[in-house]
Coordinates of C-alpha atoms and ligand atoms in Angstrom, one line a residue:
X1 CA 106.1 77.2 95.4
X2 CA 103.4 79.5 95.4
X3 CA 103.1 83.2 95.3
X4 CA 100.9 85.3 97.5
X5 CA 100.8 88.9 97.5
X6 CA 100.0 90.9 100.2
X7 CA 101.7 88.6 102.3
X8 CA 103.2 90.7 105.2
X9 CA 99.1 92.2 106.3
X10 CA 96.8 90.9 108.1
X11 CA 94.9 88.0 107.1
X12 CA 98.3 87.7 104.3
X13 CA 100.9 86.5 107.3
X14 CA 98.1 84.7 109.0
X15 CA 98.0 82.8 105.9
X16 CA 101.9 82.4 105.1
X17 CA 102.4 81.3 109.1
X18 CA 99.7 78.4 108.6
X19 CA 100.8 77.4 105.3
X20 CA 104.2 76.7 106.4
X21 CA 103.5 75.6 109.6
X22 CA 101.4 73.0 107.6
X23 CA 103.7 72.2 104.7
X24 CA 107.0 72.3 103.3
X25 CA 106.1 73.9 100.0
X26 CA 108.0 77.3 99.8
X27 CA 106.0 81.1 99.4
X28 CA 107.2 83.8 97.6
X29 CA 105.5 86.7 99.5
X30 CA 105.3 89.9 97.6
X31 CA 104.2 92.9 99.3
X32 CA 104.3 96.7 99.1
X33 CA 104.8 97.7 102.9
X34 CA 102.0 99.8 102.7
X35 CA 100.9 101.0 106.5
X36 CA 99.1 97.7 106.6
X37 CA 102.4 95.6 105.8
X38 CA 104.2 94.6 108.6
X39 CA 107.0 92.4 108.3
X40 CA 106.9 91.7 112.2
X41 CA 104.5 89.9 112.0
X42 CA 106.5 87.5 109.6
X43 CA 109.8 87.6 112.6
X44 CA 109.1 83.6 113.1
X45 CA 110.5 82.7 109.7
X46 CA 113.3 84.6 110.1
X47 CA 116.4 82.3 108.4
X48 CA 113.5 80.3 107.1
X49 CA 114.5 79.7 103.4
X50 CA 110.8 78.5 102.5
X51 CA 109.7 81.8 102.9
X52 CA 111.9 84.4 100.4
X53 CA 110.1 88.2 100.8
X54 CA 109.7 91.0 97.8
X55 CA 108.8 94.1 98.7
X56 CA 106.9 95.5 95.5
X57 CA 103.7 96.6 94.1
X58 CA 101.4 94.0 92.5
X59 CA 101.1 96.8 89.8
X60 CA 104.5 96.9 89.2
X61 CA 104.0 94.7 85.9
X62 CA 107.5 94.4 85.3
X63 CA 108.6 93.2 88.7
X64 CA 105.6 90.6 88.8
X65 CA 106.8 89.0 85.2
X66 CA 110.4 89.1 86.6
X67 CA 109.6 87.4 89.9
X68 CA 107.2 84.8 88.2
X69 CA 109.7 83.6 85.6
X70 CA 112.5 83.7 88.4
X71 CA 110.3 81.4 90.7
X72 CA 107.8 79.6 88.6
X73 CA 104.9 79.6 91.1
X74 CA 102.1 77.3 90.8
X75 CA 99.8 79.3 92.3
X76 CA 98.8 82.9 93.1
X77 CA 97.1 83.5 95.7
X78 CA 96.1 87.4 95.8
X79 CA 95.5 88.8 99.2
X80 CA 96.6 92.5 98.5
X81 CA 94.2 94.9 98.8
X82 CA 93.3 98.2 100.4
X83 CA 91.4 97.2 103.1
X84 CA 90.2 100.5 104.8
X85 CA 86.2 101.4 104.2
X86 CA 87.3 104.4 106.3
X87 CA 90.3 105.0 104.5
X88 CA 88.6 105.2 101.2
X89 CA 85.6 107.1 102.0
X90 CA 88.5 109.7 102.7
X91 CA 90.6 109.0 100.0
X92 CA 90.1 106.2 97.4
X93 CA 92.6 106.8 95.1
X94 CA 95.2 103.8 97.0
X95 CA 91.9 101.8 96.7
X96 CA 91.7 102.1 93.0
X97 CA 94.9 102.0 92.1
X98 CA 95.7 98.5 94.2
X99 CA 92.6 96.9 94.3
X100 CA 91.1 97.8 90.5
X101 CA 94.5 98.9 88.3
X102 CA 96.6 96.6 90.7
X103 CA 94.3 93.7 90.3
X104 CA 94.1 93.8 86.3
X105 CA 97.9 94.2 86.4
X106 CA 98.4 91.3 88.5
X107 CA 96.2 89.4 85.7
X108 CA 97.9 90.0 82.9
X109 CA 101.3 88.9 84.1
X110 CA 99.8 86.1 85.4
X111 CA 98.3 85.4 81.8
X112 CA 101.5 86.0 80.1
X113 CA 103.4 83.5 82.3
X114 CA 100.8 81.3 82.5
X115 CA 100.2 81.0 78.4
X116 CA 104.1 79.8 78.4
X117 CA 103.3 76.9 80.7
X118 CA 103.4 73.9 79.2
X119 CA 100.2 71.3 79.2
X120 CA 100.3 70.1 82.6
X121 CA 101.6 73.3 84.8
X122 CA 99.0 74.9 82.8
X123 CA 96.4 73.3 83.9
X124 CA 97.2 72.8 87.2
X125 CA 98.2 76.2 87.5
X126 CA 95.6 78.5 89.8
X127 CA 94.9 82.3 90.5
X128 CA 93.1 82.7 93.5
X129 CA 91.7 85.5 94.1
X130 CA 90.7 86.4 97.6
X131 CA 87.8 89.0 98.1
X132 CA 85.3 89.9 100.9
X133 CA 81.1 89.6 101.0
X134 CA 81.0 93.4 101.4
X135 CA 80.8 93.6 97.4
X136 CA 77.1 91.8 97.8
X137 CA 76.0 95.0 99.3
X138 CA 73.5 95.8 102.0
X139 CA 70.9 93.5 103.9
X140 CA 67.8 94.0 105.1
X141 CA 67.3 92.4 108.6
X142 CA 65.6 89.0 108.4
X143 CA 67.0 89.0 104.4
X144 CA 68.3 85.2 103.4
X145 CA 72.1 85.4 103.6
X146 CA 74.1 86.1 100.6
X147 CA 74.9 83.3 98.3
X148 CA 77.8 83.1 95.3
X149 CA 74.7 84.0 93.1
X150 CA 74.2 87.2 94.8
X151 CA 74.1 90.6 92.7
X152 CA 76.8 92.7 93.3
X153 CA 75.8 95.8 94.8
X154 CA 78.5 97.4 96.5
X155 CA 78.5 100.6 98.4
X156 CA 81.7 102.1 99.6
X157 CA 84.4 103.1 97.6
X158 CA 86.3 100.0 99.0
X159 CA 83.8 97.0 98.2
X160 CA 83.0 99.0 94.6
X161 CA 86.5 98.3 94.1
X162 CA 86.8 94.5 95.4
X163 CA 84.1 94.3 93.3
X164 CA 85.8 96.0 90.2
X165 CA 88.2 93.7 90.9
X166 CA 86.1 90.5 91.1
X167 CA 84.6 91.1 87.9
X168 CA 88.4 91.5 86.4
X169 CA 88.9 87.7 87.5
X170 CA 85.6 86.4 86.1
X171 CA 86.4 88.2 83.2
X172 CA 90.2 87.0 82.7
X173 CA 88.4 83.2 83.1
X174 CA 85.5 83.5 80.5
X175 CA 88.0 85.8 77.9
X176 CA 91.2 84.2 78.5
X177 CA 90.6 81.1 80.2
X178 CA 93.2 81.6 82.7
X179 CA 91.9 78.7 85.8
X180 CA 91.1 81.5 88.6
X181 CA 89.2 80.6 92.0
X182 CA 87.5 83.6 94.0
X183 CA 86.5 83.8 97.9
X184 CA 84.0 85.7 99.0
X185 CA 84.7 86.3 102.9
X186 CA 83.0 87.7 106.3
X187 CA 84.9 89.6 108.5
X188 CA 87.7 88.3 109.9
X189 CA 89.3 88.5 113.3
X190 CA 92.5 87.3 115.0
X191 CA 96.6 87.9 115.5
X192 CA 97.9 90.5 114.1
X193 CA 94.9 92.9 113.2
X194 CA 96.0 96.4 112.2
X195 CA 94.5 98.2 115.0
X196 CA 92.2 100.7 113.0
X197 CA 89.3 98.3 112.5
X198 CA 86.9 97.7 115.3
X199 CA 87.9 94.0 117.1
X200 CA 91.4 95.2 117.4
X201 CA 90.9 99.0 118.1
X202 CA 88.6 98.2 120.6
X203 CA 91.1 96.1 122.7
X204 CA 94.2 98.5 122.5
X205 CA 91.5 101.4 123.2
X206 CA 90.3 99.3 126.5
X207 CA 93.7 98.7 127.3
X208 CA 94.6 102.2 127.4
X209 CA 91.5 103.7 128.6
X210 CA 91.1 105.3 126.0
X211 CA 86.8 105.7 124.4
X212 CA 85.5 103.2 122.4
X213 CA 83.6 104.9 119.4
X214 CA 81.3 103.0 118.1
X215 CA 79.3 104.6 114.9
X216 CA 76.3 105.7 115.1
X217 CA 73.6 103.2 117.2
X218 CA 76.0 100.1 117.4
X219 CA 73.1 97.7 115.4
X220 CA 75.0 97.0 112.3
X221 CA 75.5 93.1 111.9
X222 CA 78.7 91.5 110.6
X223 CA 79.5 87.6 110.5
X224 CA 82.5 87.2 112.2
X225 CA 85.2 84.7 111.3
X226 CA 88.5 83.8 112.9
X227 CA 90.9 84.6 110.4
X228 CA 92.8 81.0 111.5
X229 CA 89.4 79.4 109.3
X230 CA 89.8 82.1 106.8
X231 CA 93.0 80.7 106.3
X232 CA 91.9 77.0 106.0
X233 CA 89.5 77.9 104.0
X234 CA 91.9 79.9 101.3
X235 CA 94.2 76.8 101.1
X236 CA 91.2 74.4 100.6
X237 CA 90.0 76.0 97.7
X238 CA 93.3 76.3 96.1
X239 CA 93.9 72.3 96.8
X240 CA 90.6 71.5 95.3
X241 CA 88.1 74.6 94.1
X242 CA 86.7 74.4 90.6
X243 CA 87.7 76.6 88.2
X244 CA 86.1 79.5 87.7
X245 CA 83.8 79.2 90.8
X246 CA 83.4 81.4 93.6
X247 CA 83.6 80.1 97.3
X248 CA 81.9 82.5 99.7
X249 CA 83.6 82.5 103.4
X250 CA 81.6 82.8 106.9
X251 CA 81.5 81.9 110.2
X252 CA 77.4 81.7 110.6
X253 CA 77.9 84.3 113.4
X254 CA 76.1 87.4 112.9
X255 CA 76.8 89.9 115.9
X256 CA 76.2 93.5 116.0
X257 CA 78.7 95.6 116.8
X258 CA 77.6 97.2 120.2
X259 CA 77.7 92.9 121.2
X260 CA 81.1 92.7 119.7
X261 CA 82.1 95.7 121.8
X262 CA 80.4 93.7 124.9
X263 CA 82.4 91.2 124.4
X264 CA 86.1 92.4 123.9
X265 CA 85.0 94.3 127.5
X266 CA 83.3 91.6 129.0
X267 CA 86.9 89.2 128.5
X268 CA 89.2 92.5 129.6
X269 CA 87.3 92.8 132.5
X270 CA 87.6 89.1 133.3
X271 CA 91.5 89.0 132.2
X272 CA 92.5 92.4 132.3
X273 CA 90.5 94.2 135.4
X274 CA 90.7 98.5 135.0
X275 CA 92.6 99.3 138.3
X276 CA 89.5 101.1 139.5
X277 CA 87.1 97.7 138.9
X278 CA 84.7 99.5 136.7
X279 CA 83.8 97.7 133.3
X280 CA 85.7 98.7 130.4
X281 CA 82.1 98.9 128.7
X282 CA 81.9 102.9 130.8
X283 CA 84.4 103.7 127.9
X284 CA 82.2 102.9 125.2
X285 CA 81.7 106.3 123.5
X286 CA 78.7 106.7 120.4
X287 CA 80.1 108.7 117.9
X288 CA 78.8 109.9 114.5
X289 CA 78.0 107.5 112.2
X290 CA 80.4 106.5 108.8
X291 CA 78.3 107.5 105.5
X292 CA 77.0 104.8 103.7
X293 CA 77.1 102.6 106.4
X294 CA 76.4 99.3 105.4
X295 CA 73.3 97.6 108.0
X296 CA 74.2 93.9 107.5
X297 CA 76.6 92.1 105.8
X298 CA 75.5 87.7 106.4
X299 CA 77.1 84.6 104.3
X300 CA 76.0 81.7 103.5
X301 CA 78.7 79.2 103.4
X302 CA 76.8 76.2 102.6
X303 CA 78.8 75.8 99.2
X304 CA 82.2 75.3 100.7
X305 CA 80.7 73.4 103.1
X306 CA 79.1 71.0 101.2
X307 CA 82.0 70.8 98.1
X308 CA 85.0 71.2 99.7
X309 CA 84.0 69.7 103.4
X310 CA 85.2 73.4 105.0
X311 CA 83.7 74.2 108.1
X312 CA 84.9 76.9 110.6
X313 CA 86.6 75.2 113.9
X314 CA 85.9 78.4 116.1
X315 CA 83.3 79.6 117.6
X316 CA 83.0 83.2 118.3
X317 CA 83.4 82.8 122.2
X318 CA 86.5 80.2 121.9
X319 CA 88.0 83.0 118.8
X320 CA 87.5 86.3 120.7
X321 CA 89.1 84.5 123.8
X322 CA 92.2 83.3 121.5
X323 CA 92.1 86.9 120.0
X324 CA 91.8 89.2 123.4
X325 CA 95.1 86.8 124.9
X326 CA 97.0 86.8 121.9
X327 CA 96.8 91.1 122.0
X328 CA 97.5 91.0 125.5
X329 CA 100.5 88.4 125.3
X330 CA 101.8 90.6 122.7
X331 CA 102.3 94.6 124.4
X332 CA 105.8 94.9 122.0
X333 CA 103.7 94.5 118.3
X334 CA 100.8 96.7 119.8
X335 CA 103.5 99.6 120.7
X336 CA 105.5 99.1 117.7
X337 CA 102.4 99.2 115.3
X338 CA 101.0 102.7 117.0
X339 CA 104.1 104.1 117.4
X340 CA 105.2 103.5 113.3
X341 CA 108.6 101.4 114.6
X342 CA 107.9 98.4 112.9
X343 CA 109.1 100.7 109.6
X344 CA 111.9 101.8 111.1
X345 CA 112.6 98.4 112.0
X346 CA 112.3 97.7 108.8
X347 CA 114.8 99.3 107.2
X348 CA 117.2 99.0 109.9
X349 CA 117.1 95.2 109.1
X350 CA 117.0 95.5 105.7
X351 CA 118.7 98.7 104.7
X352 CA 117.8 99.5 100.8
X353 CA 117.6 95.9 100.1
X354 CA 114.1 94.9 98.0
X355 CA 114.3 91.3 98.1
X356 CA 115.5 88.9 101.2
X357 CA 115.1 85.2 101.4
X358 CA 113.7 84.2 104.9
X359 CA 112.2 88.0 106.3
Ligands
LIG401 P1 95.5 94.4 105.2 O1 95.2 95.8 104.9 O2 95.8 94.0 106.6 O3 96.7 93.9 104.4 C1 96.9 94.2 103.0 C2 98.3 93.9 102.6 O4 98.5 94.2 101.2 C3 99.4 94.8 103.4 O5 100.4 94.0 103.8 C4 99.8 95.8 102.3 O6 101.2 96.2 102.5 C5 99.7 95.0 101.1 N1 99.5 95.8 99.9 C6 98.7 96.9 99.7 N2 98.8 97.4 98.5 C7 99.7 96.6 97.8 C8 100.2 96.6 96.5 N3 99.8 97.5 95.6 N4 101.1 95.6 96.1 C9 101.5 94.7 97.0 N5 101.0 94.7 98.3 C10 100.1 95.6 98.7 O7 94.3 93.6 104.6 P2 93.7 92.2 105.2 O8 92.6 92.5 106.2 O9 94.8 91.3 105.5 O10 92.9 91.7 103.8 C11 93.6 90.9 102.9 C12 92.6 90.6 101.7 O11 91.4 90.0 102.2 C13 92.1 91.9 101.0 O12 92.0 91.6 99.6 C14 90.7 92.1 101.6 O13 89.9 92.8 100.7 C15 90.3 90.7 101.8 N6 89.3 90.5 102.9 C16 89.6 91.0 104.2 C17 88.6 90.8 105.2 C18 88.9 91.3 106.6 O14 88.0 91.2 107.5 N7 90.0 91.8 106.9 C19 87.5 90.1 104.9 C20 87.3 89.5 103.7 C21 88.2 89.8 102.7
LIG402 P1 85.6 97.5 110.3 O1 86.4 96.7 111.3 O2 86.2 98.8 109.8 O3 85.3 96.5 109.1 P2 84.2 96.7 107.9 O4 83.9 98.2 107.8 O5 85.1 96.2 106.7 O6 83.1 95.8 108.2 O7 84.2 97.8 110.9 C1 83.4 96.8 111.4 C2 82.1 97.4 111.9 O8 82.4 98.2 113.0 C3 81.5 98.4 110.8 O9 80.1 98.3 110.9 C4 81.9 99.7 111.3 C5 82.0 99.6 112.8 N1 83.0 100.4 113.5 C6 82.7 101.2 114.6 O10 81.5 101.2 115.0 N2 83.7 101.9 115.2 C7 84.9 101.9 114.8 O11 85.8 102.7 115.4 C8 85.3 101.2 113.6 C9 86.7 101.2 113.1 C10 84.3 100.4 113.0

């Protein structure tokens, strides 16, 4: 089996629904429930004994050592993060105790299981590592697009602790020689996106009528991926990464943000009309702008490409179609997320319970 943490977020049960809807090979998800954890998102394994849920902290050395002597993974694959730039530009202390202190713990009980392997788990045996391209920093317009040799130069409390957290997993390789893998990926987009980053907020804002704020003048470019490729792309470099190498993620699809905006209101006004048949882009509201704004963040994915054959199988029109249907197909998780009673559901299923096979 293999183990990924951070299993019940976004881009986590995006990854554990592919992985078993593509194999047999059982997952041991471990995650904390933070706000971002949400186990509804997980209701289609439900009885599904290839999929045995831990809620628990990935700093929670103790637990971690327990669970991987219990289960004997093959394979780590560490998704869980604070994931907010908002949320730690108003407090980081989650960010740098998950993502830096969480990380390093993570590490060392993977080291200590890992040094009682014997030959051959051993070196099979992979820690993948899963990051994002905001630890590169900052681009100037026109710049070349960041490569796996780019500088670190991260700039909000969030990517300077990815990147802490990066350099912990280079490190544990050269010291220790424990076989790690790192991605390096754009933003993603897709089901079940927490609705307090922009795709998402945008689309249960236009829903609801409600403004669209969009900081400062709207120019700053991302390189949108669907998180479906994101996924592919995770389990391609686990299959058949080299060690020790870093894999950066993109979908070659640099948008600015006021276009991204366009476009969620340009598909709700084709699928979703506003009962008075104005645009949803009259709710598009310019608020102040988030310090230390980032201008562009831009990969270049030619290394996965060319080693491991990845290439991302949506486009951004045939994704933010997929994306805008699947958030209006799905009314019950919007409500549920807003309203908090996912984690009511939560305990009402599972009581005080940590661990259940098939959540
Ligand atoms: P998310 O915030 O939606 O989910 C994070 C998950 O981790 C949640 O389920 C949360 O409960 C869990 N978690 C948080 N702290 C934990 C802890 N201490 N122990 C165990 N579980 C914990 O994030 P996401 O968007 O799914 O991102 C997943 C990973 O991918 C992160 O490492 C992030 O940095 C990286 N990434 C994200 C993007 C993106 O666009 N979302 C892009 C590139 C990389
Ligand atoms: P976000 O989805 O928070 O991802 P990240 O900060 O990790 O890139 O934001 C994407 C871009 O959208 C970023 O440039 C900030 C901007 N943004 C807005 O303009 N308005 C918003 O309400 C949010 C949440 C983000």
């Amino acid at each position: 089996m293999i183990l990924v943490t951070g299993g019940a977020g976004f881009i986590g049960s995006n990854f554990v629904l592919d992985w078993l809807a593509g194999c047999d090979e059982p997952v041991l998800n471990l995650d904390k429930l933070t706000y971002a954890g949400n186990l509804a998102n997980l209701k289609s394994l439900e009885g599904d004994a290839r999929h045995v849920f831990v809620q628990g902290d990935i700093g929670d050395a103790a637990l971690v050592g327990q669970l991987l002597r219990a289960y004997r993974p093959r394979a780590i694959v560490n998704l869980a993060a604070e994931s907010h730039v908002d949320r730690s530009i108003r407090d980081a202390d989650g960010f740098i105790a998950t993502n830096v202190v969480g990380t390093y713990r993570l590490l060392e009980a993977a080291r200590a299981y890992w040094s009682d392997l014997d030959a051959a788990d051993k070196a099979s045996f992979r820690f993948l590592h899963v990051s994002t391209d905001e630890v590169y920093g900052s681009l100037a317009p026109g710049a070349p697009a960041f490569t796996e040799g780019h500088p670190h130069a991260p700039n909000s409390p969030y990517s300077a602790s990815k990147a802490a957290s990066d350099h912990l997993v280079r490190a544990w390789y050269h010291t220790h020689g424990l076989p790690v893998l790192t991605t390096n990926c754009s933003n993603n987009y897709g089901p079940y996106h927490f609705p307090e980053k922009l795709i998402p907020l945008t689309i249960v804002n236009a829903l609801a009528g409600r403004p669209l704020p969009v900081y400062g003048d709207g120019q700053q470019v991302r390189d949108w991926l669907f998180v479906a490729d994101h996924c592919r792309a995770i389990g391609r470099v686990l299959q058949a990464g080299r060690v020790g190498e870093t894999y950066n993620v993109g979908g070659c699809n640099e948008q600015t943000n006021l276009c991204v905006v366009h476009t969620v209101c340009d598909l709700l006004d084709a699928l979703e009309p506003r009962p008075g048949g104005q645009s949803h882009r009259a709710l598009i509201a310019h608020v102040p702008d988030r310090p230390g704004h980032d201008r562009r963040y831009a990969i270049d994915a030619r290394k996965i490409e060319r080693e491991l054959g990845w290439k991302p199988a949506e486009t951004f029109a045939t994704g933010m179609r997929k994306t805008v249907q699947w958030y209006l197909a799905h009314p019950d998780w919007v409500r549920d997320v807003q309203s908090g009673a996912y984690r009511a559901w939560v305990s009402q299923h599972y009581g005080a319970a940590s661990a259940k096979a098939g959540a």
